């Protein structure tokens, strides 16, 4: 794609990077076939290629975002299926992130949108506030239909997504969980924000697997939200600050007892942490340390799959429909490892038809774009049903929550199944199913 940025514009490193990305695009349109919003809406402006044109126009002309452009940017899920498909290597992720920051800086949203996005940015990354909000959401759940009627569909969606019961708090305080027997490795585990509140059992399962196989697990002091939630809302400085906090926390462990890896059980967080080197590349104090942290980041399935001789115990040979979270298969290019380790653990793993298409979760997308998210969820659930699974496994808490809202089939994280197969408890979501097997 031909561009015409001025030298003054290109002096901005963000613009310079976006210009390189734009020039890589050859207008081929392969991305349209794998873009969930284009598949649903059939609008060129709701495809990656269409959004690229809109972004180019804004940036090249120093043009503020407008009410005509913003909805098309907002409707992007950041599923990154377009990056998997693109034959030219267009790094759409960095381009859409720049566009969102530009929208946030130059466009004044309607009041309700501003308030809603501000609340999400404040509450979700804060464990204590998020837990309190879940108790309030439980009480307000009956109001969801009324909120739909008065035009507050995003608030209604938030209430519907809230769990019926808030689970007990998981381990989030700094600590070291020793390995069982001879220590074979030492890793840090992200506790994060949302996942630690609504699905603490996932990290607990990961800790049991790791320590059972000789891996010492560290929950680092000062670590918290990875920054992806605010990053995808265009709140650039808040995202960078979250990244810096985590870099400081993990560098303390790297420089102290050392780390073999930094493990993440929520793949959306993993994609962001693996990008810390890029995000902080222009920060002279943090650039090198961020690269070190990003280089150590691993999805938990990557790490567990490399453990020699998993201590597998007999479990029912359940059929598992493996849902590849977009942030894992497209963002991190991890497709094989979760399925391999599930198979090693004794489960029958089935791929989901049209598995490249998003389930509609996408961080805060299912709250901010509930109609599209619901359509994508229903499509995903219908595809999963075709393989007639006993259980669904997904490596991201957002996907688990989203898919579980549309099916009676239990939805769990792969580590919950692997933990069970290597001597841990039956996953809570499977207890009723196992009792009938």
Tab-separated table of C-alpha atoms in Angstrom, residues 31-32 43-55:
chain	number	residue	atom	x	y	z
A	31	UNK	CA	-8.203	-11.426	5.465
A	32	UNK	CA	-11.885	-10.863	4.727
A	43	UNK	CA	-19.391	-4.830	5.164
A	44	UNK	CA	-15.942	-4.088	3.725
A	45	UNK	CA	-15.390	-1.451	6.421
A	46	UNK	CA	-15.882	-4.183	9.025
A	47	UNK	CA	-13.040	-6.230	7.558
A	48	UNK	CA	-9.324	-5.830	8.282
A	49	UNK	CA	-8.720	-4.406	4.818
A	50	UNK	CA	-11.483	-1.839	5.271
A	51	UNK	CA	-10.239	-0.841	8.707
A	52	UNK	CA	-6.730	-0.480	7.334
A	53	UNK	CA	-8.015	2.104	4.841
A	54	UNK	CA	-9.833	3.977	7.617
A	55	UNK	CA	-6.766	3.967	9.853
